[in-house]
Coordinates of C-alpha atoms in Angstrom, one line a residue:
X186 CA -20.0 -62.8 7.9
X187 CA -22.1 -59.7 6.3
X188 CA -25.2 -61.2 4.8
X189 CA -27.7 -58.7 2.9
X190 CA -31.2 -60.0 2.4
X191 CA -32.1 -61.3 -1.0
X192 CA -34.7 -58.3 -1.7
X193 CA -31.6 -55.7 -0.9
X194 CA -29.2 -57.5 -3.1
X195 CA -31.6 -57.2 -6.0
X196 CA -32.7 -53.8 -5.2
X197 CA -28.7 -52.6 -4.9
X198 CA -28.3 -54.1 -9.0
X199 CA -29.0 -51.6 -11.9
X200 CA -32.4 -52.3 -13.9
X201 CA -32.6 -51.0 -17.5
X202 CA -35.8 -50.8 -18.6
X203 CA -36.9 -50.6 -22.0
X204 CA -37.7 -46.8 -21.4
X205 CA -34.6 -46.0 -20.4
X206 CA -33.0 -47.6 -23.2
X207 CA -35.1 -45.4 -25.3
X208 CA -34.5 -42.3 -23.5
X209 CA -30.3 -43.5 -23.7
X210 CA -30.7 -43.8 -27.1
X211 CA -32.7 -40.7 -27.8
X212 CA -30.1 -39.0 -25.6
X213 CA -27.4 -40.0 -27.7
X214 CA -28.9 -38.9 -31.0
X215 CA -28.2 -35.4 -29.6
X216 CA -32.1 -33.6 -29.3
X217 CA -30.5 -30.3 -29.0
X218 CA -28.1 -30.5 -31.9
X219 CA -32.3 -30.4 -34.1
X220 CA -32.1 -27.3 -34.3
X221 CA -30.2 -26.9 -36.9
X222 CA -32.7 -28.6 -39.0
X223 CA -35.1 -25.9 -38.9
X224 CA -33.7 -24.1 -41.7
X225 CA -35.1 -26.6 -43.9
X226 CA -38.2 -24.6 -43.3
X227 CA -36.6 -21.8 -44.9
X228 CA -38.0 -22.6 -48.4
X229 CA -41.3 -23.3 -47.9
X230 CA -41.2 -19.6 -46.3
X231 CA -39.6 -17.8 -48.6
X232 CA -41.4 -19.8 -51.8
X233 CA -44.3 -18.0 -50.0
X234 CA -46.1 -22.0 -50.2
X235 CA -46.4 -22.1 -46.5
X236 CA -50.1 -22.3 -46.6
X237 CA -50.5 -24.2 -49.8
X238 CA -52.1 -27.6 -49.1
X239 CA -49.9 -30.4 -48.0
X240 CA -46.5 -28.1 -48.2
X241 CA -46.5 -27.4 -44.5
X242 CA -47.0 -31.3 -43.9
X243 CA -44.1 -32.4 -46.2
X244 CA -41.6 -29.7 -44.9
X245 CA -42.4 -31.1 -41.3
X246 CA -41.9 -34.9 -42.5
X247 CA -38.7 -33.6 -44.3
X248 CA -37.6 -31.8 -40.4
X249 CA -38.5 -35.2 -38.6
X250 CA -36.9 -37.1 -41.1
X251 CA -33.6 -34.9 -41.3
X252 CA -33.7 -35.2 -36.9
X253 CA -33.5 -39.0 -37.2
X254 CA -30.7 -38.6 -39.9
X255 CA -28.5 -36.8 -38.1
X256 CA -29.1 -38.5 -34.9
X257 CA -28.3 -41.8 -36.8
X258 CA -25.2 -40.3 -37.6
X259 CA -24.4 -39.1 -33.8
X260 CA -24.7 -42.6 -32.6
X261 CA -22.5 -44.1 -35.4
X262 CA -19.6 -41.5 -34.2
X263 CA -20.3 -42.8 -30.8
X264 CA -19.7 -46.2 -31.8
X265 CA -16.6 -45.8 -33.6
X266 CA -14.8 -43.6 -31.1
X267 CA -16.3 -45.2 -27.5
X268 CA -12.8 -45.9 -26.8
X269 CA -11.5 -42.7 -27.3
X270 CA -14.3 -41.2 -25.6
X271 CA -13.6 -43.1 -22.4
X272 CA -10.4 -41.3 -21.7
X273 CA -11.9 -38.1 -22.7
X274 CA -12.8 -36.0 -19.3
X275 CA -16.6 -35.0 -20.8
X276 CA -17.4 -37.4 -23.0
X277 CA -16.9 -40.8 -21.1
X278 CA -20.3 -39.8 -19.2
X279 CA -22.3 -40.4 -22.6
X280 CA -24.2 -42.9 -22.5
X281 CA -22.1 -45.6 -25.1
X282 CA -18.8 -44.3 -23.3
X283 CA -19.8 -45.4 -19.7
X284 CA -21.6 -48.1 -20.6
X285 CA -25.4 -47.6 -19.7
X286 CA -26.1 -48.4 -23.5
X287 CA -25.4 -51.7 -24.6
X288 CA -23.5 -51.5 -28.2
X289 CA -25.6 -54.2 -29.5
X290 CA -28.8 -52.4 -28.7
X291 CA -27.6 -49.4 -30.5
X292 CA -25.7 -51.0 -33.4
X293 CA -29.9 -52.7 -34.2
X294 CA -31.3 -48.8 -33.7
X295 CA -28.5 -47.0 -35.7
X296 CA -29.5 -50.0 -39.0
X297 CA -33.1 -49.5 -38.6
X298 CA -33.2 -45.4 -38.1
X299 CA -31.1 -44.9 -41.1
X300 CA -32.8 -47.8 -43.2
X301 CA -36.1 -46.0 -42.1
X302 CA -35.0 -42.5 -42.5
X303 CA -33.4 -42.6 -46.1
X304 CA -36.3 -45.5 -47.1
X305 CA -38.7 -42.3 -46.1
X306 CA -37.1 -39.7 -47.5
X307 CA -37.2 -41.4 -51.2
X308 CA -40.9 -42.3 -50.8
X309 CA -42.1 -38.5 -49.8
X310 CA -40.0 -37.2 -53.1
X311 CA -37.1 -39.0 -55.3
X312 CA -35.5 -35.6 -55.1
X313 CA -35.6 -35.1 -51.4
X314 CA -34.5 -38.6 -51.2
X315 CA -31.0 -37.9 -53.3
X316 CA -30.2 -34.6 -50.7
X317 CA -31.2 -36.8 -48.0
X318 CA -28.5 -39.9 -48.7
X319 CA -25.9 -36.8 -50.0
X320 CA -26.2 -35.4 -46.4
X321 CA -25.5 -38.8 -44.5
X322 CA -23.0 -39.3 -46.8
X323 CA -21.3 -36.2 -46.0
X324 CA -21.5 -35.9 -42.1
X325 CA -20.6 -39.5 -42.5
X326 CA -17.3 -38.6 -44.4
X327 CA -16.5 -35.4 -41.6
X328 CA -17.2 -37.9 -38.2
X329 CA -14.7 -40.6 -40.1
X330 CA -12.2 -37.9 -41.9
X331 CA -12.9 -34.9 -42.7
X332 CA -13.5 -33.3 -39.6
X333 CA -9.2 -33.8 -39.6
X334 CA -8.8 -31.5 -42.8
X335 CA -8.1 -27.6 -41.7
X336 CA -10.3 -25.6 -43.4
X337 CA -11.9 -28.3 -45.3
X338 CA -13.6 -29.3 -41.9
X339 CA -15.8 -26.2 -41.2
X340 CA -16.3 -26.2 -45.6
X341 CA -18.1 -29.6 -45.0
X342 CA -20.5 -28.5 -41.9
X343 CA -21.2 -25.4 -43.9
X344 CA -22.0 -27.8 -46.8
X345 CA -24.2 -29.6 -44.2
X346 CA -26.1 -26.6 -43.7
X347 CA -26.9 -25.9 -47.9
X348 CA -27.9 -29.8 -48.1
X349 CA -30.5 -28.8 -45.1
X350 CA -31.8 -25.3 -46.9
X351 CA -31.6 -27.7 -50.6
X352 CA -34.2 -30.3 -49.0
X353 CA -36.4 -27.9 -47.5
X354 CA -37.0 -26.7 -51.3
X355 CA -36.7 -29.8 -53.1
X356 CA -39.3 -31.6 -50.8
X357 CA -41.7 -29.0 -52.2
X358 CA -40.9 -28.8 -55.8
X359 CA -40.3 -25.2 -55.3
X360 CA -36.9 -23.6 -57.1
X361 CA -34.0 -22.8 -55.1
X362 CA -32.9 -19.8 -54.2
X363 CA -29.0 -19.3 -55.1
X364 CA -29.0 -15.8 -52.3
X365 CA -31.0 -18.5 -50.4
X366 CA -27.7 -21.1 -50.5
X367 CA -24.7 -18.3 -50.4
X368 CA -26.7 -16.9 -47.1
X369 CA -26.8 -20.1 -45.4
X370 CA -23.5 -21.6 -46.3
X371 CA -21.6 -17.8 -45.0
X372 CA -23.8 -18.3 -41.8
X373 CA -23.1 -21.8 -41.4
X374 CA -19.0 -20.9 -42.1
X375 CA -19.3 -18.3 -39.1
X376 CA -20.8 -20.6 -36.8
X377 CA -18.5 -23.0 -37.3
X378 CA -15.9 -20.7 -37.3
X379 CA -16.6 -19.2 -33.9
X380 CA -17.0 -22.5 -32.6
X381 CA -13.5 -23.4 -33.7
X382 CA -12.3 -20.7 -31.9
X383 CA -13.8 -21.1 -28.8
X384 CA -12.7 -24.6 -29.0
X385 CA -9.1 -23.8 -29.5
X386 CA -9.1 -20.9 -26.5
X387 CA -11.1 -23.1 -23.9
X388 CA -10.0 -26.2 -24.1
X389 CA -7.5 -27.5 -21.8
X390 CA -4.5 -29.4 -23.3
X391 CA -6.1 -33.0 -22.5
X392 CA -9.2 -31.8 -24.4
X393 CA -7.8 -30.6 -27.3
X394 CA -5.7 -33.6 -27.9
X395 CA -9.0 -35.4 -28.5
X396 CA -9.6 -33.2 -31.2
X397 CA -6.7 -32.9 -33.3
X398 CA -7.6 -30.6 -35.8
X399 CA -7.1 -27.2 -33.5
X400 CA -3.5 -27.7 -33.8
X401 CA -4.2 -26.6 -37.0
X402 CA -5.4 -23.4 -36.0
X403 CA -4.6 -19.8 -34.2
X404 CA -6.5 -17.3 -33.0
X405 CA -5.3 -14.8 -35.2
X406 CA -6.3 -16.5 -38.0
X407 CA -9.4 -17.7 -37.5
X408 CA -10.5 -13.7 -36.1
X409 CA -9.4 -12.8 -40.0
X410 CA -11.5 -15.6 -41.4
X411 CA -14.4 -14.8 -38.8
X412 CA -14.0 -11.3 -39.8
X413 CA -14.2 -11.8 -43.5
X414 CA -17.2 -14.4 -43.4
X415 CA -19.2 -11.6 -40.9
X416 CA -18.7 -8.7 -44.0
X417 CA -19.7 -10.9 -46.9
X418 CA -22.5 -12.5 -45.0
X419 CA -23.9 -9.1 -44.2
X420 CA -23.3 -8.1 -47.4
X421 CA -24.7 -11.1 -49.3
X422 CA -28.2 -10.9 -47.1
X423 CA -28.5 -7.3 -48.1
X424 CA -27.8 -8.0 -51.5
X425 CA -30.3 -10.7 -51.7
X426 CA -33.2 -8.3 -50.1
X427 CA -32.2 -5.7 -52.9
X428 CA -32.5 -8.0 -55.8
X429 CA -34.5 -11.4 -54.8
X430 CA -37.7 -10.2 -56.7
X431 CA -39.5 -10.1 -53.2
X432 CA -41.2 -6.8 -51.7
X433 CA -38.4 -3.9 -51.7
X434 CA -39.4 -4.0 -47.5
X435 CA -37.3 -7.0 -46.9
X436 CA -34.6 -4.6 -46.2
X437 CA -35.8 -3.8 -43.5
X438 CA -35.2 -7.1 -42.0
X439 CA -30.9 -6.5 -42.3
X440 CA -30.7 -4.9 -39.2
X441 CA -32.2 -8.3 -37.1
X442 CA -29.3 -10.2 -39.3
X443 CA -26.5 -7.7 -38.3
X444 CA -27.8 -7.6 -34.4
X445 CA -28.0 -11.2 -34.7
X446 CA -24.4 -11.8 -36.0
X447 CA -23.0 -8.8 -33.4
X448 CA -25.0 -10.5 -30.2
X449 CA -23.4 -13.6 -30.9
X450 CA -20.0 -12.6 -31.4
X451 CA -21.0 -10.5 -28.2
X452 CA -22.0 -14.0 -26.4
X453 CA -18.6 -15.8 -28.0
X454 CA -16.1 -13.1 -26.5
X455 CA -17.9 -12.0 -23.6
X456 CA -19.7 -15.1 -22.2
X457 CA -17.9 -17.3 -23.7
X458 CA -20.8 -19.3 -24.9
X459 CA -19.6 -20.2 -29.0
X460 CA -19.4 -23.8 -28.3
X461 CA -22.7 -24.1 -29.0
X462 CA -24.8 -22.1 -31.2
X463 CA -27.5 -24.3 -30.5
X464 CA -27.4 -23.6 -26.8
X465 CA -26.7 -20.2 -27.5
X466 CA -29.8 -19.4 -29.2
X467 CA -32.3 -21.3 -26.8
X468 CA -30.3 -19.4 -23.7
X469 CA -29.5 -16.1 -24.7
X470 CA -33.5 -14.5 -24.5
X471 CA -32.1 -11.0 -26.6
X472 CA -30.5 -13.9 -29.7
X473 CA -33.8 -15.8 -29.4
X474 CA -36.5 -12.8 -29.7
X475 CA -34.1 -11.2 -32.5
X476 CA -34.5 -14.3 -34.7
X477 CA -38.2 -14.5 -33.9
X478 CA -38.9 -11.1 -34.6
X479 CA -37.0 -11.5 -38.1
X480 CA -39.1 -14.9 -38.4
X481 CA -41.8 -12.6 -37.8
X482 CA -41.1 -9.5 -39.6
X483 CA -39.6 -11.7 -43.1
X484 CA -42.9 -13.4 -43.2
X485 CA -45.4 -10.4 -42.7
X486 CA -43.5 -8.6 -45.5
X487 CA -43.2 -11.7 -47.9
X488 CA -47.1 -12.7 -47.6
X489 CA -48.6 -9.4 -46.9
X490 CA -46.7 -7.3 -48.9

C-alpha cells in the first residue's frame, strides 16, 4: 500500500490565492484587446485642449473607465458560452473554460465592474455617461446576436469604434468632429474586415464551426469590400486634412495613414498576422513607429502651427 506523507498530499493539491484570482480575472478581461480604447484620446488631441486643465485627467478616467467596460463585457461572453468554449481547441485553456476561475467569483466581479464603471462614467459627465451605457449595450447586443448577422456584425464593431471616438469628445465638452467619426468608423470597418478574412482562410473546419458567421463569407467578397473601405478611408482622411479648418500642413500627415493601411494589409497577406490588430501593432516595430510618428507629426502641426 503507497502512502504519501501528509505535507506531500497537500503540496500535490492546487492553491488559488486571492492574487491569482485577480490576475485570472484580469486575464480574462482581455488587457491587450485596451488598446483599442486609445482612440478616445483622439478628441482631446485634435480639440487642441490637451493641455487645458483637468482635460488630460478626464480623457484618462474616461480610457480607464472604457478598459473596465469592455473587459466587463469579455467576462460576461465568457460566461454565457463556457460550454462552447470547452470543446473549442484554443479557447478551453481560458481561464472560465478550464476551470481555474470559479463562475461564482466572476459572476460578483462582472456585477460590480459594470455597476462601478457605468456608476463612474455618469458622475465624471451625464453625457459621457449616455455613450458609456450605449457602448455596453451594443457589444452586449454583438457577444449575444449580432456578431451572427453578415455584414451587420463588422457594422456594429465599427459602431464600437465611433461610440469610443464620441466619448473621448463628449467627456470634454468639446464638439465632435463628423471627418473625426467617418475616419474612425472606415478604419474600424477595415480592421474588422481583414480580420474576417483572416478568420475565414486560417481557420480549420473545427474552428470555424465555433464561429458561424464565416459561412457567411468568401474571400472574394470580402477583398472587394476591403478594397472599397481602403479607397474611401484614404480618401475621407485626405478630405478631412483639406477642409477640417486646422493648419493646411495636416496633409502632410496622409502619407503615415496610407503606409499605415498598406503595412498592414502587407502584415495580413504576408505574415499572416490580421487576427489581431491589436497584436499587430504592438509586434510589427515599422506599424508601431508609423502611428507614433503620425501621433507625433499630427500634434506638432495642430498646436504649433
Amino acid at each position: 500500500m503507497n502512502l504519501q506523507p501528509k505535507e506531500a498530499q497537500l503540496q500535490t493539491q492546487p492553491v488559488v490565492s486571492q492574487k491569482s484570482g485577480l490576475y485570472l480575472l484580469l486575464k480574462t478581461m482581455r488587457p491587450k484587446q485596451w488598446t483599442k480604447n486609445l482612440i478616445i484620446f483622439a478628441g482631446i488631441i485634435f480639440a487642441r485642449k490637451i493641455f487645458t486643465d483637468g482635460y488630460l485627467l478626464k480623457t484618462l478616467y474616461a480610457f480607464l473607465d472604457f478598459c473596465i467596460l469592455s473587459g466587463s463585457v469579455y467576462i460576461i461572453n465568457d460566461l454565457a458560452d463556457i460550454e462552447k468554449d470547452k470543446a473549442h481547441p484554443k479557447k478551453r485553456n481560458r481561464p472560465l473554460a478550464s476551470g481555474q476561475l470559479s463562475v461564482p467569483l466572476a459572476t460578483v466581479f462582472v456585477i460590480l465592474s459594470t455597476v462601478l464603471s457605468l456608476g463612474s462614467a455618469f458622475f465624471l459627465n451625464i453625457n459621457f455617461g449616455f455613450v458609456a451605457l450605449a457602448y455596453f449595450l451594443l457589444t452586449l447586443s454583438y457577444s449575444f446576436k449580432l456578431k451572427n448577422v453578415v455584414i451587420i456584425d463588422v457594422i456594429v464593431i465599427a459602431l464600437g469604434f465611433i461610440l469610443r471616438a464620441a466619448a473621448g469628445a463628449v467627456v470634454i465638452a468639446a464638439d465632435i468632429s463628423p471627418w473625426l467619426l467617418v475616419c474612425t468608423f472606415l478604419l474600424a470597418l477595415f480592421l474588422a474586415l481583414t480580420k474576417r478574412r483572416h478568420e475565414l482562410l486560417l481557420l480549420d473546419d473545427k474552428a470555424r464551426s465555433h464561429r458561424k458567421i464565416l459561412d457567411e463569407y468568401q474571400p472574394e467578397m470580402l477583398d472587394q469590400m476591403i478594397s472599397v473601405v481602403t479607397s474611401s478611408t484614404v480618401m475621407a482622411y485626405s478630405l478631412y486634412t483639406f477642409t477640417s479648418g486646422h493648419s493646411i500642413y495636416l496633409m502632410t500627415t496622409i502619407p503615415f495613414v496610407v503606409y499605415g493601411i498598406f503595412r498592414y494589409q502587407y502584415l495580413v497577406h504576408q505574415k499572416d498576422m490580421g487576427g489581431s490588430p491589436e497584436v499587430a501593432l504592438l509586434k510589427d516595430k515599422p506599424l508601431l513607429i508609423n502611428v507614433l510618428l503620425w501621433v507625433v507629426t499630427s500634434a506638432l502641426i495642430l498646436y504649433l502651427t
